């Protein structure tokens, strides 16, 4: 019997297009403010918030809430687990693309 197709190793969590885009943006930065990530992936606040919750529940994103002066600020960063999952997901996509 042949080995399993690489697509079976893709992360369902990361494969969703908005979460994929969010993770790509976060992987390229140490951390991003909520508004910067929202603008980078071009989604609404509510869409981003829902997808952040999914990634946070999976253990892939750390959410920090605080204030800058009197303004609330939410910052997001990939966890070590998130970076590992992202690297594995990309490696699998490359393997599939390479045929």
XYZ file of N, CA, C and O in Angstrom, residues 40-93:
216
model
N -4.166 44.212 7.384
C -3.290 43.389 6.544
C -4.072 42.294 5.817
O -3.796 42.006 4.649
N -5.046 41.702 6.506
C -5.798 40.602 5.883
C -7.137 41.059 5.309
O -7.868 40.261 4.728
N -7.441 42.340 5.476
C -8.614 42.970 4.864
C -9.922 42.265 5.228
O -10.668 41.809 4.364
N -10.163 42.188 6.541
C -11.420 41.636 7.049
C -12.009 42.600 8.075
O -11.347 43.541 8.519
N -13.253 42.353 8.457
C -13.910 43.181 9.467
C -13.396 42.819 10.859
O -12.791 41.754 11.055
N -13.651 43.707 11.807
C -13.286 43.433 13.197
C -13.903 42.122 13.684
O -13.237 41.322 14.329
N -15.192 41.921 13.381
C -15.866 40.724 13.887
C -15.299 39.450 13.264
O -15.113 38.446 13.963
N -14.982 39.496 11.980
C -14.381 38.324 11.331
C -13.029 38.017 11.947
O -12.733 36.863 12.283
N -12.206 39.044 12.115
C -10.892 38.833 12.706
C -11.019 38.295 14.118
O -10.336 37.342 14.495
N -11.908 38.865 14.892
C -12.102 38.444 16.271
C -12.475 36.963 16.347
O -11.937 36.211 17.170
N -13.391 36.533 15.496
C -13.805 35.119 15.484
C -12.637 34.211 15.132
O -12.450 33.154 15.746
N -11.859 34.607 14.145
C -10.743 33.767 13.715
C -9.593 33.780 14.728
O -8.903 32.775 14.900
N -9.400 34.906 15.411
C -8.412 34.955 16.497
C -8.800 33.951 17.575
O -7.950 33.213 18.092
N -10.083 33.880 17.890
C -10.551 32.938 18.916
C -10.235 31.498 18.536
O -9.818 30.704 19.386
N -10.431 31.158 17.268
C -10.122 29.802 16.804
C -8.634 29.506 16.980
O -8.248 28.453 17.496
N -7.793 30.445 16.543
C -6.340 30.247 16.647
C -5.873 30.232 18.100
O -4.960 29.480 18.453
N -6.505 31.040 18.935
C -6.144 31.068 20.354
C -6.540 29.747 21.024
O -5.757 29.172 21.790
N -7.719 29.247 20.722
C -8.178 27.976 21.281
C -7.262 26.828 20.861
O -6.995 25.914 21.649
N -6.755 26.894 19.632
C -5.835 25.866 19.138
C -4.447 25.982 19.777
O -3.619 25.091 19.612
N -4.198 27.085 20.471
C -2.896 27.296 21.087
C -1.879 27.925 20.155
O -0.691 27.951 20.450
N -2.339 28.454 19.024
C -1.434 28.997 18.014
C -1.168 30.493 18.163
O -0.184 30.988 17.628
N -2.049 31.198 18.836
C -1.919 32.646 18.973
C -2.071 33.048 20.435
O -2.924 32.519 21.147
N -1.227 33.976 20.859
C -1.332 34.572 22.190
C -1.927 35.964 22.026
O -1.470 36.737 21.173
N -2.934 36.261 22.824
C -3.618 37.550 22.781
C -3.291 38.307 24.057
O -3.451 37.772 25.150
N -2.817 39.526 23.907
C -2.537 40.395 25.056
C -3.389 41.640 24.940
O -3.387 42.293 23.900
N -4.102 41.946 26.001
C -4.918 43.167 26.027
C -4.304 44.124 27.031
O -3.891 43.718 28.106
N -4.243 45.375 26.657
C -3.668 46.387 27.534
C -4.116 47.759 27.082
O -5.058 47.897 26.308
N -3.437 48.758 27.594
C -3.758 50.131 27.245
C -2.509 50.865 26.815
O -1.427 50.636 27.343
N -2.679 51.747 25.866
C -1.649 52.707 25.499
C -2.292 54.050 25.798
O -3.211 54.486 25.099
N -1.847 54.663 26.887
C -2.552 55.834 27.389
C -3.910 55.370 27.873
O -4.016 54.429 28.647
N -4.949 55.990 27.385
C -6.305 55.590 27.768
C -6.971 54.722 26.707
O -8.132 54.359 26.847
N -6.225 54.407 25.658
C -6.798 53.624 24.554
C -6.507 52.137 24.739
O -5.361 51.748 24.951
N -7.550 51.307 24.634
C -7.305 49.866 24.717
C -6.523 49.383 23.500
O -6.696 49.905 22.397
N -5.661 48.422 23.724
C -4.877 47.870 22.631
C -4.808 46.360 22.796
O -4.534 45.866 23.875
N -5.054 45.655 21.700
C -4.938 44.204 21.671
C -3.789 43.853 20.743
O -3.755 44.301 19.597
N -2.837 43.084 21.258
C -1.728 42.644 20.411
C -1.765 41.121 20.309
O -2.220 40.423 21.210
N -1.289 40.648 19.174
C -1.346 39.227 18.858
C 0.030 38.751 18.433
O 0.764 39.471 17.751
N 0.360 37.537 18.824
C 1.612 36.938 18.363
C 1.442 35.438 18.275
O 0.625 34.846 18.996
N 2.210 34.828 17.387
C 2.190 33.377 17.300
C 2.910 32.790 18.484
O 3.950 33.298 18.915
N 2.379 31.703 19.010
C 3.063 30.957 20.062
C 4.119 30.069 19.399
O 4.132 29.923 18.161
N 4.960 29.450 20.193
C 5.934 28.498 19.645
C 5.195 27.363 18.936
O 5.591 26.936 17.839
N 4.102 26.901 19.519
C 3.286 25.852 18.892
C 2.706 26.331 17.565
O 2.668 25.586 16.585
N 2.287 27.594 17.523
C 1.755 28.170 16.299
C 2.801 28.247 15.198
O 2.524 27.947 14.037
N 4.016 28.644 15.572
C 5.101 28.722 14.578
C 5.452 27.329 14.037
O 5.692 27.157 12.846
N 5.461 26.346 14.927
C 5.741 24.974 14.507
C 4.657 24.469 13.560
O 4.956 23.880 12.514
N 3.401 24.705 13.913
C 2.282 24.265 13.071
C 2.334 24.963 11.713
O 2.082 24.343 10.671
N 2.651 26.257 11.717
C 2.748 27.024 10.474
C 3.852 26.461 9.581
O 3.647 26.253 8.386
N 5.013 26.190 10.155
C 6.135 25.646 9.380
C 5.770 24.292 8.777
O 6.069 24.023 7.610
N 5.122 23.445 9.550
C 4.728 22.122 9.067
C 3.684 22.244 7.955
O 3.745 21.523 6.948
N 2.745 23.154 8.121
C 1.700 23.362 7.114
C 2.321 23.832 5.795
O 1.999 23.295 4.727
N 3.222 24.806 5.878
C 3.890 25.301 4.662
C 4.727 24.215 3.995
O 4.728 24.091 2.770
N 5.437 23.430 4.795
C 6.263 22.349 4.241
C 5.386 21.346 3.497
O 5.758 20.862 2.411
N 4.216 21.060 4.044
C 3.293 20.124 3.391
C 2.757 20.714 2.092
O 2.673 20.010 1.072
N 2.403 21.999 2.099
C 1.948 22.644 0.858
C 3.032 22.593 -0.207
O 2.753 22.313 -1.388
